[in-house]
Short mmCIF file of C-alpha atoms and ligand atoms in Angstrom, two decimals:
data_model
loop_
_atom_site.label_atom_id
_atom_site.label_comp_id
_atom_site.label_asym_id
_atom_site.label_seq_id
_atom_site.Cartn_x
_atom_site.Cartn_y
_atom_site.Cartn_z
CA UNK A 1 92.36 139.32 136.80
CA UNK A 2 90.64 142.75 136.60
CA UNK A 3 87.25 142.65 138.41
CA UNK A 4 84.56 143.86 135.95
CA UNK A 5 82.06 146.19 137.54
CA UNK A 6 79.46 147.75 135.23
CA UNK A 7 81.08 151.15 135.44
CA UNK A 8 84.50 149.69 134.67
CA UNK A 9 83.19 148.85 131.24
CA UNK A 10 83.94 151.69 128.79
CA UNK A 11 80.91 153.60 127.51
CA UNK A 12 81.46 152.35 123.94
CA UNK A 13 81.18 148.76 125.05
CA UNK A 14 78.19 149.46 127.26
CA UNK A 15 76.52 151.06 124.24
CA UNK A 16 77.45 148.04 122.13
CA UNK A 17 75.90 145.78 124.76
CA UNK A 18 72.64 147.77 124.56
CA UNK A 19 72.72 147.48 120.75
CA UNK A 20 73.16 143.73 121.20
CA UNK A 21 70.22 143.53 123.64
CA UNK A 22 68.08 145.40 121.10
CA UNK A 23 69.17 143.21 118.16
CA UNK A 24 67.28 140.04 119.20
CA UNK A 25 68.08 138.04 116.04
CA UNK A 26 71.40 136.89 114.56
CA UNK A 27 72.41 134.43 111.86
CA UNK A 28 75.02 131.84 112.85
CA UNK A 29 77.10 130.36 109.99
CA UNK A 30 79.07 127.15 110.34
CA UNK A 31 81.03 126.82 107.10
CA UNK A 32 84.39 125.32 106.32
CA UNK A 33 86.38 122.39 104.95
CA UNK A 34 84.15 119.98 106.90
CA UNK A 35 81.23 121.09 104.68
CA UNK A 36 82.84 119.05 101.90
CA UNK A 37 82.02 115.79 103.66
CA UNK A 38 78.42 116.78 104.42
CA UNK A 39 78.56 115.18 107.84
CA UNK A 40 78.71 118.12 110.19
CA UNK A 41 81.61 120.12 111.62
CA UNK A 42 82.89 117.38 113.93
CA UNK A 43 83.71 114.92 111.14
CA UNK A 44 87.49 115.17 111.74
CA UNK A 45 86.97 114.08 115.35
CA UNK A 46 84.16 111.58 114.77
CA UNK A 47 85.34 109.74 111.70
CA UNK A 48 88.26 110.20 112.82
CA UNK A 49 90.42 111.84 110.13
CA UNK A 50 94.15 112.28 110.70
CA UNK A 51 95.81 115.61 109.99
CA UNK A 52 97.46 114.67 106.64
CA UNK A 53 94.16 113.37 105.21
CA UNK A 54 92.25 116.40 106.41
CA UNK A 55 94.93 118.71 105.02
CA UNK A 56 94.49 117.04 101.63
CA UNK A 57 90.73 117.47 101.88
CA UNK A 58 91.26 121.16 102.68
CA UNK A 59 93.40 121.57 99.54
CA UNK A 60 90.32 120.66 97.46
CA UNK A 61 88.00 123.24 99.09
CA UNK A 62 86.79 125.58 96.33
CA UNK A 63 83.38 127.20 97.00
CA UNK A 64 83.09 128.90 93.61
CA UNK A 65 79.41 129.69 94.12
CA UNK A 66 80.09 131.66 97.31
CA UNK A 67 78.41 135.06 97.01
CA UNK A 68 78.71 137.39 100.01
CA UNK A 69 76.02 139.68 98.56
CA UNK A 70 73.55 136.79 98.34
CA UNK A 71 74.28 135.71 101.93
CA UNK A 72 73.98 139.20 103.36
CA UNK A 73 70.85 140.08 101.42
CA UNK A 74 69.26 136.85 102.66
CA UNK A 75 70.24 137.82 106.21
CA UNK A 76 68.70 141.22 105.66
CA UNK A 77 65.51 139.70 104.23
CA UNK A 78 65.35 137.42 107.28
CA UNK A 79 65.43 140.40 109.62
CA UNK A 80 68.70 139.46 111.35
CA UNK A 81 70.74 142.31 112.81
CA UNK A 82 74.07 140.47 112.96
CA UNK A 83 75.92 137.52 111.45
CA UNK A 84 78.31 135.29 113.42
CA UNK A 85 80.48 133.21 111.10
CA UNK A 86 83.12 130.56 111.79
CA UNK A 87 86.50 132.22 111.11
CA UNK A 88 88.15 129.08 112.50
CA UNK A 89 86.44 126.01 113.86
CA UNK A 90 87.91 123.08 115.82
CA UNK A 91 89.47 121.59 112.63
CA UNK A 92 91.96 124.49 112.86
CA UNK A 93 91.42 125.63 109.25
CA UNK A 94 91.31 129.43 108.88
CA UNK A 95 88.52 130.74 106.65
CA UNK A 96 90.40 134.03 106.21
CA UNK A 97 93.73 135.45 105.04
CA UNK A 98 96.24 134.97 107.85
CA UNK A 99 100.01 135.25 108.14
CA UNK A 100 99.96 133.09 111.26
CA UNK A 101 99.61 129.81 109.29
CA UNK A 102 99.53 128.74 105.62
CA UNK A 103 96.59 126.47 106.58
CA UNK A 104 94.04 128.97 105.37
CA UNK A 105 91.55 129.43 102.54
CA UNK A 106 93.71 131.90 100.57
CA UNK A 107 97.04 130.01 100.68
CA UNK A 108 95.93 126.37 100.99
CA UNK A 109 93.04 126.10 98.50
CA UNK A 110 92.34 126.83 94.82
CA UNK A 111 89.71 129.35 95.97
CA UNK A 112 92.39 131.95 96.83
CA UNK A 113 89.75 134.46 98.02
CA UNK A 114 89.00 135.68 101.58
CA UNK A 115 85.25 135.11 102.18
CA UNK A 116 85.39 136.98 105.50
CA UNK A 117 86.71 140.07 103.69
CA UNK A 118 83.90 139.91 101.17
CA UNK A 119 81.33 139.37 103.93
CA UNK A 120 82.73 142.19 106.03
CA UNK A 121 82.47 144.61 103.11
CA UNK A 122 78.93 143.48 102.30
CA UNK A 123 77.78 143.63 105.94
CA UNK A 124 79.12 147.17 106.24
CA UNK A 125 77.27 148.13 103.05
CA UNK A 126 74.01 146.65 104.39
CA UNK A 127 74.36 147.82 108.01
CA UNK A 128 74.54 144.31 109.43
CA UNK A 129 77.08 143.72 112.20
CA UNK A 130 79.60 140.93 111.80
CA UNK A 131 80.91 138.68 114.59
CA UNK A 132 83.68 136.14 114.12
CA UNK A 133 83.34 132.72 115.73
CA UNK A 134 86.84 131.69 116.86
CA UNK A 135 87.61 128.21 118.17
CA UNK A 136 90.05 128.03 121.08
CA UNK A 137 90.13 124.26 120.55
CA UNK A 138 92.31 123.06 117.65
CA UNK A 139 92.56 119.52 116.24
CA UNK A 140 95.28 120.50 113.72
CA UNK A 141 97.92 122.55 115.55
CA UNK A 142 100.64 120.39 117.17
CA UNK A 143 101.12 123.09 119.82
CA UNK A 144 97.61 122.45 121.13
CA UNK A 145 99.35 120.41 123.78
CA UNK A 146 98.61 118.80 126.22
CA UNK A 147 95.53 117.53 124.39
CA UNK A 148 92.11 118.05 125.89
CA UNK A 149 89.09 115.75 125.88
CA UNK A 150 89.00 115.71 122.04
CA UNK A 151 91.43 115.62 119.09
CA UNK A 152 93.38 112.66 120.42
CA UNK A 153 93.41 110.57 117.24
CA UNK A 154 94.64 113.08 114.66
CA UNK A 155 98.13 111.63 114.40
CA UNK A 156 99.85 114.66 115.96
CA UNK A 157 103.09 114.14 117.94
CA UNK A 158 102.71 113.86 121.75
CA UNK A 159 104.46 117.15 122.35
CA UNK A 160 103.95 120.85 121.73
CA UNK A 161 104.31 124.37 123.11
CA UNK A 162 101.06 125.60 124.67
CA UNK A 163 102.18 129.21 124.99
CA UNK A 164 103.20 129.26 121.35
CA UNK A 165 99.66 128.07 120.58
CA UNK A 166 98.20 130.92 122.66
CA UNK A 167 100.51 133.37 120.82
CA UNK A 168 99.21 131.97 117.52
CA UNK A 169 95.63 132.66 118.59
CA UNK A 170 96.43 136.20 119.72
CA UNK A 171 98.19 136.83 116.39
CA UNK A 172 95.13 135.67 114.46
CA UNK A 173 92.75 137.66 116.68
CA UNK A 174 94.89 140.72 116.00
CA UNK A 175 94.44 140.14 112.25
CA UNK A 176 90.67 139.62 112.60
CA UNK A 177 90.32 142.80 114.68
CA UNK A 178 92.56 144.85 112.40
CA UNK A 179 91.86 143.78 108.83
CA UNK A 180 88.03 143.57 108.59
CA UNK A 181 86.87 146.93 109.91
CA UNK A 182 84.66 147.44 112.95
CA UNK A 183 83.34 144.12 114.22
CA UNK A 184 80.37 143.30 116.42
CA UNK A 185 82.69 141.04 118.36
CA UNK A 186 84.32 137.66 118.83
CA UNK A 187 82.34 134.50 119.64
CA UNK A 188 84.68 132.06 121.41
CA UNK A 189 84.09 128.32 121.60
CA UNK A 190 86.00 125.24 122.63
CA UNK A 191 87.51 126.23 125.98
CA UNK A 192 85.38 123.42 127.45
CA UNK A 193 87.88 120.98 125.81
CA UNK A 194 90.46 121.97 128.47
CA UNK A 195 88.48 123.91 131.10
CA UNK A 196 91.33 123.96 133.64
CA UNK A 197 94.13 124.97 131.28
CA UNK A 198 95.80 128.38 131.58
CA UNK A 199 94.14 130.16 128.63
CA UNK A 200 95.65 133.62 129.39
CA UNK A 201 92.13 135.03 128.95
CA UNK A 202 92.83 138.45 130.48
CA UNK A 203 95.62 138.94 127.96
CA UNK A 204 93.50 137.87 125.01
CA UNK A 205 90.42 139.79 126.19
CA UNK A 206 92.60 142.84 126.88
CA UNK A 207 93.96 142.63 123.33
CA UNK A 208 90.44 142.55 121.86
CA UNK A 209 89.19 145.45 124.00
CA UNK A 210 92.28 147.48 123.11
CA UNK A 211 92.04 146.87 119.35
CA UNK A 212 88.28 147.44 119.16
CA UNK A 213 86.82 148.97 122.34
CA UNK A 214 83.24 148.44 121.07
CA UNK A 215 83.73 144.79 120.09
CA UNK A 216 81.86 142.34 122.31
CA UNK A 217 83.28 139.10 123.67
CA UNK A 218 80.71 136.29 123.60
CA UNK A 219 82.16 133.11 125.15
CA UNK A 220 80.55 129.71 124.67
CA UNK A 221 82.52 128.11 127.54
CA UNK A 222 79.44 126.94 129.43
CA UNK A 223 80.76 128.59 132.61
CA UNK A 224 79.58 131.60 134.58
CA UNK A 225 80.72 134.92 133.02
CA UNK A 226 84.38 135.86 133.50
CA UNK A 227 85.84 139.38 133.66
CA UNK A 228 86.13 141.05 130.27
CA UNK A 229 83.16 139.16 128.78
CA UNK A 230 80.11 140.94 127.40
CA UNK A 231 77.38 138.36 126.96
CA UNK A 232 76.24 134.95 128.08
CA UNK A 233 75.39 132.51 125.32
CA UNK A 234 73.47 129.27 125.72
CA UNK A 235 73.46 126.50 123.20
CA UNK A 236 70.32 124.74 121.98
CA UNK A 237 68.55 125.91 125.15
CA UNK A 238 66.78 129.04 126.28
CA UNK A 239 68.68 130.72 129.14
CA UNK A 240 67.77 128.92 132.33
CA UNK A 241 66.87 125.65 130.58
CA UNK A 242 69.25 122.73 130.20
CA UNK A 243 67.97 120.05 127.84
CA UNK A 244 71.37 120.04 126.11
CA UNK A 245 73.13 119.01 129.31
CA UNK A 246 75.92 121.63 129.38
CA UNK A 247 73.90 124.79 130.04
CA UNK A 248 74.44 124.57 133.76
CA UNK A 249 75.37 128.15 134.49
CA UNK A 250 73.12 130.61 136.23
CA UNK A 251 72.00 133.68 134.33
CA UNK A 252 74.12 136.72 135.18
CA UNK A 253 73.45 140.36 134.37
CA UNK A 254 75.07 140.31 130.96
CA UNK A 255 73.15 140.36 127.67
CA UNK A 256 71.87 136.90 126.76
CA UNK A 257 71.88 134.84 123.57
CA UNK A 258 70.88 131.33 122.60
CA UNK A 259 72.32 129.54 119.58
CA UNK A 260 70.11 127.05 117.75
CA UNK A 261 70.44 124.65 114.84
CA UNK A 262 67.67 124.83 112.22
CA UNK A 263 67.96 121.06 111.73
CA UNK A 264 70.18 118.87 113.98
CA UNK A 265 73.53 119.99 112.57
CA UNK A 266 75.71 123.10 112.76
CA UNK A 267 77.93 122.31 109.80
CA UNK A 268 76.39 121.19 106.49
CA UNK A 269 74.94 117.68 106.77
CA UNK A 270 73.87 116.16 103.48
CA UNK A 271 71.24 113.87 104.94
CA UNK A 272 69.92 115.98 107.81
CA UNK A 273 66.61 117.31 106.49
CA UNK A 274 65.09 117.36 109.96
CA UNK A 275 64.42 121.09 109.81
CA UNK A 276 62.27 122.81 112.43
CA UNK A 277 59.20 124.49 110.95
CA UNK A 278 59.12 128.25 110.48
CA UNK A 279 56.43 128.36 113.17
CA UNK A 280 58.74 126.54 115.63
CA UNK A 281 61.58 128.92 114.79
CA UNK A 282 59.37 132.00 115.29
CA UNK A 283 58.26 130.56 118.62
CA UNK A 284 61.91 130.10 119.61
CA UNK A 285 62.73 133.69 118.61
CA UNK A 286 59.79 135.01 120.64
CA UNK A 287 60.42 132.79 123.67
CA UNK A 288 64.07 133.88 123.65
CA UNK A 289 62.97 137.54 123.61
CA UNK A 290 60.59 136.68 126.44
CA UNK A 291 63.63 136.05 128.65
CA UNK A 292 65.52 138.99 127.16
CA UNK A 293 67.75 136.83 124.97
CA UNK A 294 68.79 136.97 121.33
CA UNK A 295 68.29 134.03 119.01
CA UNK A 296 71.40 133.13 116.99
CA UNK A 297 69.88 130.88 114.34
CA UNK A 298 72.31 128.66 112.47
CA UNK A 299 72.76 127.78 108.83
CA UNK A 300 75.27 125.27 107.43
CA UNK A 301 76.13 126.35 103.87
CA UNK A 302 77.09 123.74 101.33
CA UNK A 303 80.67 123.20 100.14
CA UNK A 304 80.03 125.15 96.92
CA UNK A 305 79.00 128.21 98.97
CA UNK A 306 75.28 127.96 98.39
CA UNK A 307 72.69 127.85 101.17
CA UNK A 308 70.39 124.82 101.56
CA UNK A 309 66.91 125.72 100.23
CA UNK A 310 65.18 124.53 103.43
CA UNK A 311 67.23 127.08 105.40
CA UNK A 312 66.73 129.86 102.87
CA UNK A 313 62.95 129.46 102.75
CA UNK A 314 62.65 129.48 106.53
CA UNK A 315 64.80 132.60 106.84
CA UNK A 316 62.68 134.41 104.25
CA UNK A 317 59.44 133.36 106.00
CA UNK A 318 60.76 134.56 109.37
CA UNK A 319 61.73 137.83 107.68
CA UNK A 320 58.23 138.28 106.30
CA UNK A 321 56.79 137.68 109.76
CA UNK A 322 59.25 140.13 111.33
CA UNK A 323 58.27 142.66 108.70
CA UNK A 324 54.92 142.88 110.50
CA UNK A 325 55.84 141.90 114.05
CA UNK A 326 59.45 143.01 114.42
CA UNK A 327 58.52 146.04 116.51
CA UNK A 328 57.17 143.70 119.21
CA UNK A 329 60.67 142.18 119.54
CA UNK A 330 63.48 144.47 118.36
CA UNK A 331 64.53 146.90 121.07
CA UNK A 332 62.35 145.24 123.71
CA UNK A 333 63.34 143.65 126.97
CA UNK A 334 61.99 140.61 128.81
CA UNK A 335 58.33 141.29 129.64
CA UNK A 336 56.88 141.57 133.17
CA UNK A 337 55.25 138.11 132.94
CA UNK A 338 57.86 135.31 132.80
CA UNK A 339 57.54 132.72 130.00
CA UNK A 340 54.39 130.57 130.14
CA UNK A 341 53.29 127.49 128.24
CA UNK A 342 50.91 129.72 126.25
CA UNK A 343 53.72 132.10 125.27
CA UNK A 344 55.86 134.99 126.46
CA UNK A 345 55.89 138.75 126.99
CA UNK A 346 58.21 141.51 125.85
CA UNK A 347 58.16 145.17 126.87
CA UNK A 348 59.32 148.54 125.70
CA UNK A 349 58.73 151.38 128.11
CA UNK A 350 55.13 151.20 129.32
CA UNK A 351 53.99 148.99 126.47
CA UNK A 352 53.79 145.25 127.07
CA UNK A 353 53.47 142.78 124.18
CA UNK A 354 51.69 139.54 125.02
CA UNK A 355 52.84 136.84 122.57
CA UNK A 356 50.22 134.09 122.50
CA UNK A 357 51.99 131.17 120.85
CA UNK A 358 50.21 128.00 122.00
CA UNK A 359 46.69 128.69 123.23
CA UNK A 360 43.57 127.13 121.80
CA UNK A 361 41.04 129.37 123.54
CA UNK A 362 39.72 132.80 122.63
CA UNK A 363 40.21 134.27 126.09
CA UNK A 364 43.46 134.43 128.05
CA UNK A 365 43.78 135.28 131.73
CA UNK A 366 47.10 136.70 132.88
CA UNK A 367 48.41 138.35 136.04
CA UNK A 368 48.27 142.13 135.73
CA UNK A 369 51.70 143.32 134.58
CA UNK A 370 51.52 146.17 137.08
CA UNK A 371 49.30 148.40 139.13
CA UNK A 372 46.88 150.79 137.41
CA UNK A 373 44.51 150.46 134.52
CA UNK A 374 45.37 148.56 131.35
CA UNK A 375 43.85 148.46 127.88
CA UNK A 376 44.47 145.95 125.13
CA UNK A 377 44.86 146.33 121.39
CA UNK A 378 45.50 143.81 118.65
CA UNK A 379 48.79 143.86 116.79
CA UNK A 380 49.42 145.02 114.14
CA UNK A 381 45.82 146.26 113.55
CA UNK A 382 45.59 148.24 116.77
CA UNK A 383 41.90 147.48 117.18
CA UNK A 384 40.67 147.55 120.78
CA UNK A 385 40.33 144.15 122.44
CA UNK A 386 37.92 143.45 125.25
CA UNK A 387 39.80 143.38 128.53
CA UNK A 388 38.38 142.65 131.98
CA UNK A 389 40.49 143.68 134.95
CA UNK A 390 39.69 141.83 138.20
CA UNK A 391 42.05 142.54 141.09
CA UNK A 392 45.49 141.46 139.93
CA UNK A 393 44.40 139.60 136.87
CA UNK A 394 43.41 140.57 133.36
CA UNK A 395 41.36 138.47 131.01
CA UNK A 396 41.66 139.38 127.38
CA UNK A 397 39.55 138.35 124.40
CA UNK A 398 42.25 137.38 121.93
CA UNK A 399 42.47 138.20 118.23
CA UNK A 400 40.57 135.57 116.27
CA UNK A 401 43.41 134.38 114.02
CA UNK A 402 44.34 131.22 115.89
CA UNK A 403 46.54 129.95 113.06
CA UNK A 404 48.93 132.84 113.37
CA UNK A 405 52.25 131.64 114.82
CA UNK A 406 51.97 134.45 117.37
CA UNK A 407 48.78 136.27 118.36
CA UNK A 408 50.26 139.51 119.68
CA UNK A 409 48.28 141.66 122.11
CA UNK A 410 49.56 145.13 122.93
CA UNK A 411 48.89 146.06 126.55
CA UNK A 412 48.89 149.77 127.22
CA UNK A 413 49.10 151.29 130.63
CA UNK A 414 46.22 153.76 131.11
CA UNK A 415 47.24 156.57 133.41
O1 FHN B 501 81.65 121.96 119.27
C1 FHN B 501 80.92 123.10 118.93
C2 FHN B 501 79.97 122.82 117.83
O2 FHN B 501 80.66 122.34 116.74
C3 FHN B 501 79.25 124.09 117.47
O3 FHN B 501 80.16 125.05 117.03
C4 FHN B 501 78.51 124.61 118.69
C5 FHN B 501 77.84 125.94 118.37
O4 FHN B 501 77.35 126.54 119.50
N1 FHN B 501 79.41 124.78 119.82
C6 FHN B 501 80.24 123.65 120.17
C7 FHN B 501 79.52 122.61 120.96
O5 FHN B 501 79.30 123.12 122.25
#
C-alpha cells in the first residue's frame, strides 16, 4: 500500500484539508428507511428484521415533505460549512439513484426522486460542501459474506461472493463521485464489523482520489489513519477522550472531527426527546475547536422528510450564536492552552481566543500563551479588559455576562 507522506498528497487535497480544518462545524444527517420505524438506524439489526420484511418496509418509504431547500437553508442558518448525509447505511438501502442495485429510493419506492441530487444542487447554490456517508457494512446484500459481527439474523443464505460485494461498492462510489458534482468527500463507516477482512482499501481510495482529487476520505473505522485517508473522526467523544469505548486510537497529524448525536439517536427515534441543550452543544463545538477538531452535529429527520422541531430550534440558536462568535472559531486552530475544565482556547495567527465556558468567578488565571506582553479585549465588543501579567501567568478580569454560554476574551500579543 502506498505510504502517504504529506508531500505525496496532491496540492488540491492538501488545500481541501485546510478548508476542512477551517470549517469547524458540519451537519450530520442520518435518514433512510429505518426512519419509518422511529427507533433509530439499527432497527433492522436490533429488532431483528429479516430482509424480505425490511424490503417491504422500504417499498412504503415516501418522504413527500422532503425539501432540500429547507434543509440547506437551515444548515446555512445554523452556520454549518458542510453536510454529511447517509447515502447508504448498514441496512443496505441506497438513498440515491444507482444502477448497481434496484434497492434504491428511485426504483424501489413511490417517492421516485433522488434526494441526494436535490441536496447536491441546493448545497452548490448555497456554497455548502456535501459529503456522502457510505456504509461498508451491509445487512441486505447476500455477497456481504462471510458475515461480520452483525447482520447475522437477516435470513440471508450462508454464502456469497465478497469480491463481487467490493465491486458493488466501487460501482456505487463511482456513481456518487460522478453524478453529484464536486463533493467534500466520502465518510466511510462499518469496517469495524469485519476489521480483519480484505477491504481492498487502496483500490477504493485510489478510485476516489482519481475521480475527485479534492474529495476527502473520512473513515470512521476506529483505527489509526491508513494511507489515502484525509481526516480522523471520533464518535461521541472529543479526540483523545474515550467515553464511548471505541475511540482508542491516538491522534495523528490529520484534520480531526468528532460526530455527536443531539439526543441519544443517530436515526430518527420517535420517543428520544433527550436533546442536549443549545448551551451544551455550543460548549461541545468550542471544546472541539479547542483541540483543533470539527464538530459534526447530527440530525435524524422524520420519515416524511421534515426535521424534528427540537433539532431545528437548536440549530437556529447555534447559528445565532455563531453569527456573533463565529470568527473566534472558523479558520482557527487549537489554541496554545490545552482544554481546561473552565473552557478552551483557539488561535488565529497571533490572536488567541480564550473561551470561558464553565467558570463562576470574575477573574481567570491562565498560563501565558507565549513570551512577550499580552493585552486582553472582550469579544465581540473589543473593550479593554484588565490583565495582570506575573511571570508566566496572566490573570484576566472577565466580561461580566456570566450567563453567556461562552465568555470570549481576545488575547493580543503586544510587540
Ligand atoms: O453504526 C453506526 C451508527 O449507526 C452511526 O452511523 C454512527 C455515526 O458515527 N457510526 C456507527 C457506530 O459506530
